[in-house]
């Protein structure tokens, strides 16, 4: 939290004047002169000054709502909540991430726990039966309480929870003897509840991956998943969330208003968010948001429903899920309304761009001489870095009583008001700030042994050989039950493997030389010697290979490389400034690569990880370590688009430090390229990002220390020969999501070191993938769904000669969308501008060729449509699908194919 900032706002004379002039019910008040994040600070201050009032912040889009919430997360986290709009309006399975957040927010509003409620215009008009369900239906379990287990099971079933053998995701429960595992909406973590007779003896949280119990907790409350009981058959809106801690208490004891109380009492009523608020609430919206937008939001939603209905989906009538525009506007008129103007995001602070960071610091110190200045830093590493710079540039600014304050906390934008200036570190260093909310609910990572298997699949047990997997069963062990994986062997013999011994099971994999599926394997017999003899033969072959590898490593050890020094303080600061939480695999990869660099011989390591799993961040850290030792880094990428993306990424990540970064691609003019080449040769560029142009003879480095190669399989034979020569002289780090067989074989056989990044980021969303023929109504619905939630979409058509007509078809399918076309034969500046507009959110649908295959990172784009997908390779399809699902929203990929497919294309898809 930033109590000092909120307190400073409350002390301004204009703030107290505003408190006295807040509008009464049904009246308007317009505020001007609030740049950057000052409206967020103002509302946080008002929520402290007037704790009995509710402020409803209505944003035009989901992205804008998340920006407000990100500000409130550091200003007033205890009293701020988000009510997201529905992800979809059709019959499809709801998105639990969104549904849980909606349910939890409704419960918090009814309980009077929310003072800053953020939502979108569309969400204010959505109808739901969930308020009644939340008030009347919930399961509260507390240690020592008397409650029959069978009653709890029945209640969970009625609330819409899915009964499973094991709890792996939210909205599930499992029963084993006198134990119930439960992961519900409103719960911070999954819980294991144990009974002794009819008494609840203990409640512990547990880990979804290991299924092991953890710390004790006093009580849990699970909110409903469905709006009405299962017998009525209606599903909830859809979504997921992390929720309140422990027991929420009784909603009906603290109903917020007469409107809420009377409305919730009716079982037939469907309510909107505007029906739940106390009548003295204040609606806050930006000046540009007009009530006429209600009509446009209604039209978008109705269009979406009509498309779904034309496709034969059983969708509800619009009156069942949306207020009509007149009723919508009438509800708005009930409340006081505060309209905030929308000036430029920040005032002009006259800060220069890196690498002139010292001039920026000097400018800030001078500003502090006139009035108080507060600088907000994302994390401790950033704060320490600024402290160091300020001490070096202007020691007086760090003396007691100085006007310059550093504080932890991240806001969207700085601002300067009378008597107070607030800056953010991303403004000082001219970095873009990306908001990426973590997923609210954890999901178990399936084990490699069982997660990828279905009953009937062939498996290999380490000790007993090849058998058939028959699924998970529960067996009695003493007075309890044990979950086991059942394997069937020759003659019908069965082996029960406890789930904690699953590391001994692997899926059986075998193919013929031409890549086709092999015939079914011969099953082993339990207790026979055949499997033991086969293992011993394999072990002998492995030992022979090990001898060859030892000889190879001995020869490689003779090569002389540059041993890079241990991490510096700046290295630790760079890594601590990473905006997201490292995954365990990402941390491991970083440490392994840095150890490689510190060895006195050339490194040749392959980093393999799924698209969006954080390979680039590992490369950034390695490159920074090399630059700290005074050497240069080359980042080799296959496409111009990826070169630009990596150029921005490396520049933003290293903006706080004196690192000189350049990009060498066809987006640069001949003069700019000559300038980069001259600086490379003179040692005036530390990191250069470029396409195969980097391998040209005229590219000369003063002291190259590391070559980072992204997607090596995209380069030609001549380029690879040049890379082979480089590996004998410098350290080489190769990144790939789809290694070609030769590269993978070299790594697996030990000729190249390899590290796997298998853990997805916490906020990574799964991608729902469909293989379908071209269908105008299907595509119209897919695009309508994405646009309806304020997102963007890719449409890939890899034929330049017909891409413009395809672009016109897309415009007809989505007439309200901003559609632009991009391909490799466009002029460099024109292509660059189109891509920048798409990244900035100024283009809704990008119709392009394969130029978007690698590197483009647009978290707001979560629908991918690939035309003629049967003509793409497996690696290309994998990369394309990886462009979506990079945030917390559900992502969709449509692979469009002809009605008749070649067998090889069908296998790829």
XYZ file of C-alpha atoms in Angstrom, residues 430-773:
344
model
C 10.972 5.247 -20.471
C 9.709 1.667 -20.220
C 6.251 0.493 -21.126
C 4.380 -0.918 -18.130
C 2.384 -4.034 -18.868
C -0.370 -5.182 -16.549
C -0.638 -8.954 -16.326
C -2.918 -10.224 -13.598
C -2.060 -13.614 -12.111
C -4.639 -16.360 -12.414
C -6.935 -16.369 -9.415
C -7.032 -20.146 -8.994
C -4.261 -22.669 -9.210
C -4.650 -25.774 -11.351
C -2.800 -29.043 -10.825
C -0.027 -29.911 -13.253
C -0.839 -33.342 -14.655
C 1.870 -35.919 -14.125
C 3.627 -37.121 -17.262
C 2.618 -40.682 -16.424
C -1.122 -40.269 -15.988
C -1.998 -36.795 -17.267
C -1.277 -37.770 -20.879
C -2.805 -41.293 -20.687
C -6.250 -42.695 -21.276
C -7.366 -46.179 -20.245
C -6.159 -48.674 -22.830
C -2.858 -46.891 -23.541
C 0.429 -48.798 -23.474
C 2.869 -47.910 -20.678
C 6.290 -49.005 -19.482
C 6.941 -49.772 -15.819
C 10.570 -49.429 -14.761
C 10.647 -52.842 -13.058
C 7.959 -54.859 -14.829
C 8.033 -53.734 -18.465
C 5.270 -53.065 -21.010
C 1.647 -53.213 -19.906
C -1.733 -51.560 -20.528
C -2.974 -48.662 -18.391
C -6.496 -49.389 -17.089
C -7.142 -46.178 -15.137
C -7.273 -45.024 -11.508
C -8.970 -47.120 -8.816
C -9.426 -46.903 -5.036
C -8.384 -49.889 -2.931
C -8.790 -50.501 0.793
C -5.552 -50.410 2.800
C -6.129 -51.049 6.481
C -8.920 -48.701 7.555
C -8.417 -46.243 4.716
C -8.365 -46.066 0.932
C -5.487 -45.639 -1.489
C -5.565 -44.336 -5.068
C -3.643 -46.557 -7.498
C -2.948 -46.721 -11.218
C -3.854 -50.169 -12.538
C -1.639 -51.828 -15.181
C -2.586 -55.014 -17.007
C 0.079 -57.466 -18.229
C 0.210 -60.594 -20.381
C -2.242 -63.250 -19.243
C -4.515 -60.679 -17.574
C -2.315 -60.184 -14.519
C -2.788 -56.783 -12.887
C -0.367 -54.505 -11.037
C -1.559 -51.708 -8.723
C 0.868 -48.757 -8.582
C 0.274 -46.158 -5.804
C 0.068 -42.628 -7.160
C 3.143 -41.642 -5.161
C 5.141 -44.165 -7.254
C 4.027 -42.793 -10.624
C 7.601 -41.803 -11.411
C 8.134 -45.488 -12.322
C 5.626 -45.304 -15.187
C 6.196 -43.782 -18.622
C 3.966 -43.764 -21.722
C 5.128 -46.271 -24.357
C 6.443 -44.479 -27.450
C 7.575 -46.079 -30.699
C 7.483 -45.159 -34.399
C 8.699 -46.747 -37.606
C 11.501 -45.260 -39.692
C 9.081 -43.289 -41.893
C 7.456 -41.725 -38.818
C 4.234 -43.746 -38.918
C 2.790 -45.360 -35.806
C 4.382 -48.669 -34.896
C 2.291 -51.859 -34.402
C 1.122 -52.594 -30.834
C 3.981 -53.813 -28.609
C 4.236 -57.237 -27.032
C 3.095 -57.240 -23.433
C 5.466 -58.468 -20.755
C 4.530 -61.135 -18.223
C 4.741 -60.252 -14.555
C 7.673 -62.112 -12.976
C 9.356 -63.070 -16.291
C 13.069 -62.380 -17.087
C 12.538 -60.933 -20.614
C 12.198 -57.335 -19.455
C 15.225 -57.647 -17.136
C 17.412 -58.949 -19.991
C 16.229 -56.159 -22.309
C 17.093 -53.559 -19.675
C 20.561 -55.004 -19.156
C 21.218 -54.931 -22.918
C 20.137 -51.300 -23.085
C 22.307 -50.384 -20.113
C 25.364 -51.876 -21.870
C 24.639 -49.742 -24.957
C 24.280 -46.658 -22.775
C 27.624 -47.353 -21.111
C 29.308 -47.616 -24.527
C 27.779 -44.279 -25.525
C 28.945 -42.791 -22.235
C 32.540 -43.747 -23.040
C 32.250 -41.943 -26.395
C 30.746 -38.907 -24.709
C 33.506 -38.811 -22.109
C 36.018 -38.677 -24.933
C 34.020 -35.888 -26.612
C 33.801 -33.858 -23.389
C 37.518 -34.312 -22.806
C 38.244 -32.780 -26.214
C 35.745 -29.954 -25.623
C 37.351 -29.225 -22.265
C 40.616 -28.469 -24.061
C 38.969 -25.590 -25.935
C 39.733 -22.224 -24.352
C 36.867 -19.881 -23.544
C 36.310 -16.737 -21.504
C 35.306 -17.354 -17.869
C 32.796 -14.637 -17.015
C 32.962 -13.268 -13.451
C 30.314 -13.992 -10.779
C 27.117 -11.971 -10.635
C 27.429 -8.267 -9.924
C 25.025 -6.163 -7.882
C 23.550 -4.851 -11.122
C 22.882 -8.451 -12.221
C 20.856 -9.050 -9.081
C 18.986 -5.776 -9.587
C 18.113 -6.656 -13.192
C 16.760 -10.035 -12.179
C 14.784 -8.599 -9.254
C 13.238 -6.031 -11.619
C 11.491 -8.783 -13.627
C 7.797 -7.875 -13.427
C 6.556 -11.462 -13.116
C 7.313 -14.309 -10.784
C 9.944 -16.734 -12.084
C 8.765 -20.298 -12.600
C 10.960 -22.986 -10.971
C 12.215 -24.136 -14.385
C 12.980 -20.558 -15.385
C 15.078 -20.049 -12.259
C 16.910 -23.318 -12.894
C 17.627 -22.387 -16.512
C 18.965 -18.997 -15.452
C 21.344 -20.499 -12.895
C 22.559 -23.220 -15.269
C 23.284 -20.732 -18.068
C 25.154 -18.386 -15.727
C 27.274 -21.280 -14.441
C 28.041 -22.195 -18.069
C 29.251 -18.670 -18.710
C 31.515 -18.728 -15.669
C 33.337 -21.851 -16.899
C 36.620 -21.401 -18.819
C 35.388 -23.121 -21.989
C 32.866 -22.238 -24.716
C 29.233 -22.978 -23.884
C 26.760 -24.509 -26.309
C 23.421 -24.850 -24.527
C 19.937 -25.472 -25.903
C 16.966 -24.048 -23.955
C 13.739 -25.857 -24.894
C 10.448 -24.443 -23.660
C 6.894 -23.894 -24.802
C 5.919 -20.626 -26.440
C 5.552 -17.943 -23.752
C 7.286 -19.930 -21.003
C 10.049 -17.366 -20.411
C 13.005 -18.375 -22.617
C 13.636 -14.758 -23.670
C 14.016 -13.619 -20.054
C 16.729 -16.248 -19.535
C 18.519 -14.866 -22.601
C 18.195 -11.283 -21.296
C 19.871 -12.224 -18.027
C 22.656 -14.124 -19.792
C 23.256 -11.206 -22.163
C 23.417 -8.738 -19.287
C 25.991 -10.888 -17.488
C 28.163 -10.926 -20.613
C 27.875 -7.149 -21.079
C 28.906 -6.587 -17.452
C 32.191 -8.304 -18.313
C 32.830 -5.833 -21.143
C 31.928 -8.139 -24.028
C 29.319 -7.849 -26.773
C 26.195 -9.934 -27.395
C 24.510 -10.805 -30.693
C 20.884 -11.969 -30.696
C 20.081 -13.802 -33.930
C 16.403 -14.163 -34.873
C 14.680 -15.518 -38.004
C 12.284 -12.640 -38.805
C 12.243 -8.862 -38.887
C 9.136 -8.734 -36.685
C 10.847 -10.844 -34.031
C 13.964 -8.645 -34.255
C 11.859 -5.570 -33.481
C 10.059 -7.376 -30.638
C 13.320 -8.573 -29.044
C 14.846 -5.139 -29.549
C 12.031 -3.604 -27.515
C 12.202 -6.354 -24.876
C 15.978 -6.064 -24.345
C 15.770 -2.250 -24.317
C 12.969 -2.184 -21.742
C 14.610 -4.763 -19.488
C 18.001 -3.023 -19.522
C 16.725 0.550 -19.577
C 17.854 1.163 -15.997
C 21.462 0.398 -16.841
C 24.112 1.848 -19.179
C 23.720 -0.847 -21.844
C 23.738 0.201 -25.513
C 21.309 -1.813 -27.632
C 20.786 -1.704 -31.409
C 18.608 -3.528 -33.943
C 19.877 -4.593 -37.383
C 17.048 -5.469 -39.783
C 15.363 -4.271 -42.947
C 13.225 -1.905 -40.855
C 16.413 0.146 -40.516
C 17.574 2.423 -43.353
C 20.896 1.844 -45.091
C 22.378 4.788 -43.202
C 21.122 3.417 -39.859
C 22.588 0.003 -40.656
C 25.969 1.513 -41.532
C 25.921 3.428 -38.255
C 25.182 0.241 -36.263
C 27.980 -1.646 -38.054
C 30.477 1.110 -37.286
C 29.505 1.176 -33.621
C 29.691 -2.611 -33.372
C 33.222 -2.563 -34.733
C 34.209 0.268 -32.380
C 32.645 -1.441 -29.375
C 30.008 1.276 -28.938
C 27.099 -1.214 -29.102
C 26.789 -3.822 -26.346
C 23.828 -5.863 -27.597
C 22.740 -6.116 -31.231
C 19.511 -7.844 -32.238
C 19.155 -8.827 -35.858
C 18.115 -11.299 -38.509
C 20.524 -13.401 -40.638
C 22.053 -10.015 -41.585
C 24.195 -10.490 -38.461
C 26.010 -13.371 -40.204
C 27.080 -11.224 -43.174
C 30.847 -10.750 -43.763
C 30.673 -6.976 -43.160
C 29.432 -7.445 -39.596
C 32.512 -7.137 -37.385
C 32.451 -7.156 -33.586
C 35.078 -5.614 -31.373
C 34.758 -8.365 -28.740
C 31.843 -10.779 -29.182
C 31.224 -12.901 -26.092
C 27.790 -14.502 -26.590
C 25.539 -15.415 -29.507
C 21.865 -16.001 -28.674
C 20.059 -17.922 -31.446
C 16.257 -17.922 -31.407
C 14.601 -20.797 -33.343
C 17.721 -22.147 -35.061
C 15.677 -24.408 -37.365
C 14.457 -21.333 -39.276
C 17.935 -20.616 -40.692
C 19.455 -22.046 -43.863
C 22.394 -24.432 -44.279
C 24.964 -21.673 -44.893
C 23.844 -19.777 -41.814
C 24.133 -22.921 -39.684
C 27.657 -23.571 -40.934
C 28.627 -20.077 -39.789
C 27.067 -20.785 -36.402
C 29.044 -24.041 -36.105
C 32.283 -22.118 -36.576
C 31.227 -19.584 -33.934
C 30.638 -22.345 -31.384
C 34.342 -23.128 -31.314
C 35.159 -19.552 -30.271
C 32.334 -18.032 -28.211
C 29.462 -19.029 -25.960
C 26.250 -19.902 -27.816
C 22.761 -20.062 -26.301
C 19.979 -21.468 -28.492
C 16.278 -20.963 -27.683
C 13.509 -23.039 -29.239
C 9.977 -24.258 -28.655
C 10.146 -26.806 -31.468
C 13.641 -28.298 -31.876
C 14.282 -30.139 -35.138
C 15.148 -33.848 -34.736
C 18.873 -33.340 -35.420
C 19.190 -30.579 -32.803
C 17.228 -32.611 -30.272
C 19.358 -35.688 -30.971
C 22.575 -33.719 -30.461
C 21.251 -32.467 -27.136
C 19.958 -35.837 -25.934
C 23.194 -37.568 -26.909
C 25.264 -35.030 -24.985
C 26.860 -33.189 -27.891
C 25.013 -30.064 -26.790
C 23.889 -29.190 -23.270
C 20.124 -28.908 -22.906
C 17.751 -27.385 -20.334
C 13.966 -27.799 -20.376
C 11.484 -25.153 -19.245
C 8.322 -27.166 -18.665
C 6.505 -25.119 -16.015
C 3.938 -22.688 -17.434
C 3.718 -19.185 -15.939
C 1.048 -18.855 -13.240
C -1.123 -16.606 -15.412
C -0.773 -18.666 -18.588
C -4.174 -19.642 -19.986
C -4.819 -22.893 -21.846
C -5.592 -22.518 -25.559
C -8.757 -24.226 -26.815
C -7.935 -25.450 -30.322
C -10.479 -26.415 -33.011
C -9.912 -27.959 -36.458
C -12.829 -26.876 -38.658
C -13.716 -26.155 -42.303
